[in-house]
Tab-separated table of C-alpha atoms and ligand atoms in Angstrom:
chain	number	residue	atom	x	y	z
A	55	UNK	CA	87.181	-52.609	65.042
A	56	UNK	CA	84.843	-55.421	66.278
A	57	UNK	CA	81.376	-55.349	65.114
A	58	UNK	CA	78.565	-57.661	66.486
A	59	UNK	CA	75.684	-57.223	63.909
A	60	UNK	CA	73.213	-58.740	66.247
A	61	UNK	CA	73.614	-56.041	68.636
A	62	UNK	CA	72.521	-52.896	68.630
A	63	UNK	CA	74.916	-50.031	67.453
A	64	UNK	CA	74.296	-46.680	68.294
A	65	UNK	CA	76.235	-43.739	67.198
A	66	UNK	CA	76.734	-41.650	69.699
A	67	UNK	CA	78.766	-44.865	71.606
A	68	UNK	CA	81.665	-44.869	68.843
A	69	UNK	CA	84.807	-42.990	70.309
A	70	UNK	CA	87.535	-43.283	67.930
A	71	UNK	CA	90.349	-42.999	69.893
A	72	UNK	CA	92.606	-40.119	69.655
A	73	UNK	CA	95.403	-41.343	67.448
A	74	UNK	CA	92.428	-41.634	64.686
A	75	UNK	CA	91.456	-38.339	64.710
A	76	UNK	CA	93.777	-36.268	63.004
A	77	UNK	CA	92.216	-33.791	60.740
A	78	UNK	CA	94.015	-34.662	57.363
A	79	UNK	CA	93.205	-36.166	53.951
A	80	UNK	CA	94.908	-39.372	54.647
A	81	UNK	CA	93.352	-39.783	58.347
A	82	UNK	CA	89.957	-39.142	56.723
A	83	UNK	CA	90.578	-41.574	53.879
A	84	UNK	CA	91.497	-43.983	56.794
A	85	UNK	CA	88.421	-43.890	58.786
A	86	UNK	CA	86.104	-43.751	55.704
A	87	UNK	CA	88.388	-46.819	54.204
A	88	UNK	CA	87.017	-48.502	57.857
A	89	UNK	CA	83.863	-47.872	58.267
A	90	UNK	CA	83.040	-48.652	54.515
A	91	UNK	CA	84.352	-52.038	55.025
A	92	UNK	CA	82.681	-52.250	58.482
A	93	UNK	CA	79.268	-51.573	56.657
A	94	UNK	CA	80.036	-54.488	54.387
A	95	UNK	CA	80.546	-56.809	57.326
A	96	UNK	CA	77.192	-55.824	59.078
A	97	UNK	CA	75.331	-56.262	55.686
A	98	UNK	CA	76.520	-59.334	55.165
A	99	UNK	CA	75.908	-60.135	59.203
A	100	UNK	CA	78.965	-61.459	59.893
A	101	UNK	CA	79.274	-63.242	63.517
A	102	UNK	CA	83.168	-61.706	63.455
A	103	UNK	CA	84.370	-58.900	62.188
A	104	UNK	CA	87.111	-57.131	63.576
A	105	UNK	CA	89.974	-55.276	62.292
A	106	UNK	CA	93.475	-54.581	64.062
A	107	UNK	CA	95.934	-52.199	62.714
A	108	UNK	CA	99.749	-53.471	62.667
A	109	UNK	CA	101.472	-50.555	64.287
A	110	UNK	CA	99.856	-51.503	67.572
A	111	UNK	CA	101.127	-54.790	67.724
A	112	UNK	CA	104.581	-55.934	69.147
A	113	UNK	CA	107.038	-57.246	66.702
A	114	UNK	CA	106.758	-60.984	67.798
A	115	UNK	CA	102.542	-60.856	67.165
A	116	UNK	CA	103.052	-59.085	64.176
A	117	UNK	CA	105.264	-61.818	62.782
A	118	UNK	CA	102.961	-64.283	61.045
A	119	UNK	CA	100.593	-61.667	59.459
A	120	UNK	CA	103.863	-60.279	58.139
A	121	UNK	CA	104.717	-63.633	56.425
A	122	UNK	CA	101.694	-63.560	54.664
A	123	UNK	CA	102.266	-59.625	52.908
A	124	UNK	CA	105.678	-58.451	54.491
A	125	UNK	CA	104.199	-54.887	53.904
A	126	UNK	CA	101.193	-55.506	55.493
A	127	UNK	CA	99.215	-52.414	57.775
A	128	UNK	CA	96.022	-54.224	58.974
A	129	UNK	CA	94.627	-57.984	59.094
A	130	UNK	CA	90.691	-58.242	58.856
A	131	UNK	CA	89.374	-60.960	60.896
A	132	UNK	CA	85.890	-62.511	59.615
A	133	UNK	CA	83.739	-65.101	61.041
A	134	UNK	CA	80.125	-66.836	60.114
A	135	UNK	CA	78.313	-68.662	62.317
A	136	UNK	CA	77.835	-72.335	61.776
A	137	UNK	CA	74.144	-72.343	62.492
A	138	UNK	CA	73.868	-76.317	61.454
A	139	UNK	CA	75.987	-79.035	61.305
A	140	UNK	CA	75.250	-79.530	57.655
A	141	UNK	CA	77.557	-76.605	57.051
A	142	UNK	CA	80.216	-78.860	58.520
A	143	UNK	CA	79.883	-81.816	55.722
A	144	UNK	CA	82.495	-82.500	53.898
A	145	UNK	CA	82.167	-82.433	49.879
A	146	UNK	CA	84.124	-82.992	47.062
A	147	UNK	CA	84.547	-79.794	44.974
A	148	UNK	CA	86.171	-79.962	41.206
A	149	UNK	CA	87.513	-76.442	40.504
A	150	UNK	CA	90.315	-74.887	38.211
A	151	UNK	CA	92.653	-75.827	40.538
A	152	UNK	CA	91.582	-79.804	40.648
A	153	UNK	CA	90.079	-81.445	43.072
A	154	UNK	CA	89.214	-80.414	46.339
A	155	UNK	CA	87.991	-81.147	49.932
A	156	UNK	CA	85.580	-78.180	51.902
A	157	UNK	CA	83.183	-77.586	53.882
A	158	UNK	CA	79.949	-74.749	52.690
A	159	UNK	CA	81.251	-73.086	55.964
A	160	UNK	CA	85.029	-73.010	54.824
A	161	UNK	CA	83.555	-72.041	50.762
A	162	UNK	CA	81.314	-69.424	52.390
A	163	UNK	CA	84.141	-68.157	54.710
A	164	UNK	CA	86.611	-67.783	51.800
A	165	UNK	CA	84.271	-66.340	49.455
A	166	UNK	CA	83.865	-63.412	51.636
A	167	UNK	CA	87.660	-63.024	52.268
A	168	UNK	CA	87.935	-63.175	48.408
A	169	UNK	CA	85.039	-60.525	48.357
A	170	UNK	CA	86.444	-58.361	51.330
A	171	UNK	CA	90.327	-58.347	48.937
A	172	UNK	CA	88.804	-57.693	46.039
A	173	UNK	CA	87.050	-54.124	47.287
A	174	UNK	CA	90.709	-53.469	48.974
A	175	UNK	CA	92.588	-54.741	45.595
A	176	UNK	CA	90.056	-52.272	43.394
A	177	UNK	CA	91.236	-49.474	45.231
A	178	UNK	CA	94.316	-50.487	44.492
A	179	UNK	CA	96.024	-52.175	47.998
A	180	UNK	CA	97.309	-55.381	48.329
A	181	UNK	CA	96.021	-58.982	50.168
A	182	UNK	CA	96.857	-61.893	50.533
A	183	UNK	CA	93.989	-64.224	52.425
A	184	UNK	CA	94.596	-67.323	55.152
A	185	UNK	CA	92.084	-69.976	54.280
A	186	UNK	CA	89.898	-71.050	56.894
A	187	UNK	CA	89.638	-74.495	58.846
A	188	UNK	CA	86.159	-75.909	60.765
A	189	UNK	CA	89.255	-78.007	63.033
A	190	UNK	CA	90.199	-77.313	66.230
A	191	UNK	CA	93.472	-75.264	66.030
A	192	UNK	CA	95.532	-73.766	69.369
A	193	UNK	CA	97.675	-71.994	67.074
A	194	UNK	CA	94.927	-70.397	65.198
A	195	UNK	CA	92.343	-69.605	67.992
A	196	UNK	CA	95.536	-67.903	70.057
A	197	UNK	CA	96.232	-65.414	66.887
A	198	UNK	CA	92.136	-64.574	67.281
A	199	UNK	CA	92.321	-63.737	70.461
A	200	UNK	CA	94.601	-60.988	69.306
A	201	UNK	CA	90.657	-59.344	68.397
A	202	UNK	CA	89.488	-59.363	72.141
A	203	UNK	CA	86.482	-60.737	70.548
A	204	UNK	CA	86.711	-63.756	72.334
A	205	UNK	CA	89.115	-66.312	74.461
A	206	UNK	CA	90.718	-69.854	73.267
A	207	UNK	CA	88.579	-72.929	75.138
A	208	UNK	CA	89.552	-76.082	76.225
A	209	UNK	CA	88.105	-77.267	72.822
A	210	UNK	CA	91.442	-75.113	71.331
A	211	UNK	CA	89.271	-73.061	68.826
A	212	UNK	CA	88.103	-69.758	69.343
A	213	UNK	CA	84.643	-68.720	71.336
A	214	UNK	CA	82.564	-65.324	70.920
A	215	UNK	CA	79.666	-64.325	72.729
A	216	UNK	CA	76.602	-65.475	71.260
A	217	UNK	CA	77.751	-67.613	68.221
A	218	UNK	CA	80.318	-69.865	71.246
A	219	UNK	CA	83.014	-71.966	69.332
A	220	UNK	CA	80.590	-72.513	66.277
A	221	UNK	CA	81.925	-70.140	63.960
A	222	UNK	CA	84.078	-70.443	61.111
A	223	UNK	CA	86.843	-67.675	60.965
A	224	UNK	CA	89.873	-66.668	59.311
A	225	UNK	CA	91.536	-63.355	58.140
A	226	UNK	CA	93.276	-61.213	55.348
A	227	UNK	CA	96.061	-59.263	55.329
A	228	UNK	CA	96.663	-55.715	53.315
A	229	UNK	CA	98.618	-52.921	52.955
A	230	UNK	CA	95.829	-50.851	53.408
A	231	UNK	CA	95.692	-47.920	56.221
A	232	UNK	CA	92.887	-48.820	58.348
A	233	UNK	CA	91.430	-48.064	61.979
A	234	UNK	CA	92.201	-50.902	64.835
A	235	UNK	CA	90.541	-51.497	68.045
A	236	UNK	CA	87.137	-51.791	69.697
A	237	UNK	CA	85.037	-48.384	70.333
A	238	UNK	CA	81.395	-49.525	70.749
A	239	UNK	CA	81.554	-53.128	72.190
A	240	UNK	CA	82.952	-54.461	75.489
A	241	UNK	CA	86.017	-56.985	75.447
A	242	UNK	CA	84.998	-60.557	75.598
A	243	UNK	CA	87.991	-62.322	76.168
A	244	UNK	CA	87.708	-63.825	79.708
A	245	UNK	CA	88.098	-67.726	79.818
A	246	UNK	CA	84.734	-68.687	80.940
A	247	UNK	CA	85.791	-72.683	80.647
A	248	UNK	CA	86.127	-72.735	84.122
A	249	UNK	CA	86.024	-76.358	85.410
A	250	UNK	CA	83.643	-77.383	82.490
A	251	UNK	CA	85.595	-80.244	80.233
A	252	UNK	CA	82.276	-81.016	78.509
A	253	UNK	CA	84.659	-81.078	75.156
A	254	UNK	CA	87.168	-82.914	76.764
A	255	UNK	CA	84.772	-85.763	77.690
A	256	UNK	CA	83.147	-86.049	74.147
A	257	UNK	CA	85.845	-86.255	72.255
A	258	UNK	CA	85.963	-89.507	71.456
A	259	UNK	CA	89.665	-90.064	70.049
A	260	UNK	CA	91.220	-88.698	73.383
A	261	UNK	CA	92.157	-85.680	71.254
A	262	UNK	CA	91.799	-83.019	73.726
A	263	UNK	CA	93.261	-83.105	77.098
A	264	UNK	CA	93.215	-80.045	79.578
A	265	UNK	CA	96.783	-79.245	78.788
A	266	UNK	CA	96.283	-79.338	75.276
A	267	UNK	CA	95.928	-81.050	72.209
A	268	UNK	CA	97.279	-83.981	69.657
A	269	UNK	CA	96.193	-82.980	65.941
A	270	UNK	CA	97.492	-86.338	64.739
A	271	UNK	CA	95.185	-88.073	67.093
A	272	UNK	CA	91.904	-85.778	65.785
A	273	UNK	CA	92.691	-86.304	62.535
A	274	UNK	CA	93.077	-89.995	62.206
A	275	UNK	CA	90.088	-90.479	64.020
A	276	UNK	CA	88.353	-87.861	61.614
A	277	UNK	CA	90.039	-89.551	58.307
A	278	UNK	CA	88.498	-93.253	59.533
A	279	UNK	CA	85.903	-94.313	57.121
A	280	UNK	CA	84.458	-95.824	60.614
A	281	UNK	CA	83.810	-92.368	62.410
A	282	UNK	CA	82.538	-91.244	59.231
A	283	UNK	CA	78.893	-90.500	57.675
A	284	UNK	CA	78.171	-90.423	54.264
A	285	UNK	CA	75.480	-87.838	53.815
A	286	UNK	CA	75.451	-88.219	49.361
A	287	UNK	CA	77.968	-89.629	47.049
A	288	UNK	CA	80.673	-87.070	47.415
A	289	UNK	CA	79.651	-85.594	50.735
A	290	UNK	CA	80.882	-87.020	54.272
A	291	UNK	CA	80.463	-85.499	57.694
A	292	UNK	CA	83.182	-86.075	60.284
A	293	UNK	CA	83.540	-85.759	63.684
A	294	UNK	CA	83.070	-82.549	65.173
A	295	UNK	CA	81.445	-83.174	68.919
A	296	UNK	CA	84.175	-80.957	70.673
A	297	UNK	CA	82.843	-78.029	68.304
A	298	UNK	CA	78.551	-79.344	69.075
A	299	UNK	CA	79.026	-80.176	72.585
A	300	UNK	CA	80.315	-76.592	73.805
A	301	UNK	CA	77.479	-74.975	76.185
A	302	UNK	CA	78.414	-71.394	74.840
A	303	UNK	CA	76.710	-69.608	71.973
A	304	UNK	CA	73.115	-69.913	72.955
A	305	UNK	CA	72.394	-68.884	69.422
A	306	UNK	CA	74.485	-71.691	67.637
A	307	UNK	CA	73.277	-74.168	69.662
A	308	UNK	CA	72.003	-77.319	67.819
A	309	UNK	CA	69.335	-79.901	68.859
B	624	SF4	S1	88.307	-86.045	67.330
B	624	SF4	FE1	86.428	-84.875	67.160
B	624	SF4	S2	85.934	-84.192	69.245
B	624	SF4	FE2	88.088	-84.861	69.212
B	624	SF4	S3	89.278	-83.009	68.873
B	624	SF4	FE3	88.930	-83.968	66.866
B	624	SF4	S4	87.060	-82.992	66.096
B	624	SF4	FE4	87.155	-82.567	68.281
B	625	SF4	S1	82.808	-77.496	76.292
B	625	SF4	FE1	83.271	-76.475	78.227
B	625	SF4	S2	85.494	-76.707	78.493
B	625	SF4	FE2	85.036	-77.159	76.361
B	625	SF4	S3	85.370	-75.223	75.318
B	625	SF4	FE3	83.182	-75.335	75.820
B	625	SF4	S4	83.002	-74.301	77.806
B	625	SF4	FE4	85.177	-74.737	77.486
């Protein structure tokens, strides 16, 4: 299920399709299980939220949501938008765990996951979360499109109407039974890159071609000191001009 809080949702558009509808304890507990969830996402106005249910994927795109829980039913996609580029710097966070490098986008983004598996874990599934990453990522934006939400730019991350390519996204697997698909919003997973290579021209490490993509080439340029500003003592911001310079997402757009 795909829910866009910033549009408006009216009832009497949901059609759950037919294979949700059976009239039986566990089919109710199913769509309740959903659309309790789905209510959390709107409250907490995510940019993504969409849900897809295992048993209507093929065995090959199943695969790496397997890996994570080899039981797992359904993954739960989740997104914020990245309304500033302040939620891009990086800092250096002391946990538990030791030290660590995020950004507030990645924190906020896996706080929520955390929050989303603890609700499922209460009621007694299990989860297991992918952490999120502000980088460009072909792999990554090609498992999103799985969600219909969007389509994979030339910038290799993911775009959604709206919010474009300035989002920060990632997902959580469970065990637990719940409804897949899109019943109130229209698909919006057409490349609309076209002959634009606005993303290709700014980057400046010659990351991003139009065929694809050298990681080792974005990330030493994004690891130089040089490329680098220091915003406070333990907080940096790096490059991220393929991410700022996309035209799509009228609201994420920055000045
Ligand atoms: S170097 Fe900067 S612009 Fe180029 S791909 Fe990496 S983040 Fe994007
Ligand atoms: S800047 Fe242009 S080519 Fe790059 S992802 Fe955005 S729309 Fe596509």
């Amino acid at each position: 299920m795909k829910a866009q809080w910033n549009t408006n949702r009216r009832k009497e558009a949901l059609k759950i399709p037919e294979k949700y509808q059976e009239k039986s304890p566990q089919m109710q507990n199913r769509r309740e299980l959903t659309f309790l969830l789905q209510e959390a996402a709107f409250a907490e106005k995510m940019a993504l939220y969409h849900v897809i249910d295992l048993e209507c994927l093929g065995e090959l795109k199943k695969e790496p949501f397997l890996k994570d829980l080899p039981k797992a039913r359904s993954v739960i996609f989740l997104g914020i938008p990245i309304f500033e580029p302040l939620l891009l710097m990086e800092q250096t966070v002391y946990g538990s765990r030791g030290e660590k490098k995020t950004t507030m986008a990645e924190s906020q983004v896996e706080n929520d996951l955390r929050s989303f598996s603890d609700k499922l874990e209460t009621m007694g599934y299990d989860t297991a979360i992918s952490l999120p990453s502000i980088l460009p990522n072909p792999e990554f934006a090609e498992l999103l499109t799985l969600t219909k939400a969007g389509f994979k730019g030339k910038n290799q991350r993911f775009i959604i109407e709206h919010f474009g390519c300035r989002i920060c996204a990632s997902y959580l697997v469970s065990n637990a039974p719940l409804m897949g698909g899109d019943y109130r919003y229209p698909d919006y997973d057409v490349d609309q890159c076209s002959d634009c290579q606005i993303c290709i021209d700014a980057c400046p490490a010659g990351a991003l071609t139009q065929s694809g993509y050298d990681q080792k080439c974005c990330f030493d340029y994004r690891d130089d000191a040089n490329n680098q500003k220091r915003v406070a003592a333990h907080s940096i911001v790096k490059c991220n001009r393929c991410m700022a310079f996309c035209p799509i997402g009228i609201k994420t757009i920055w000045e």
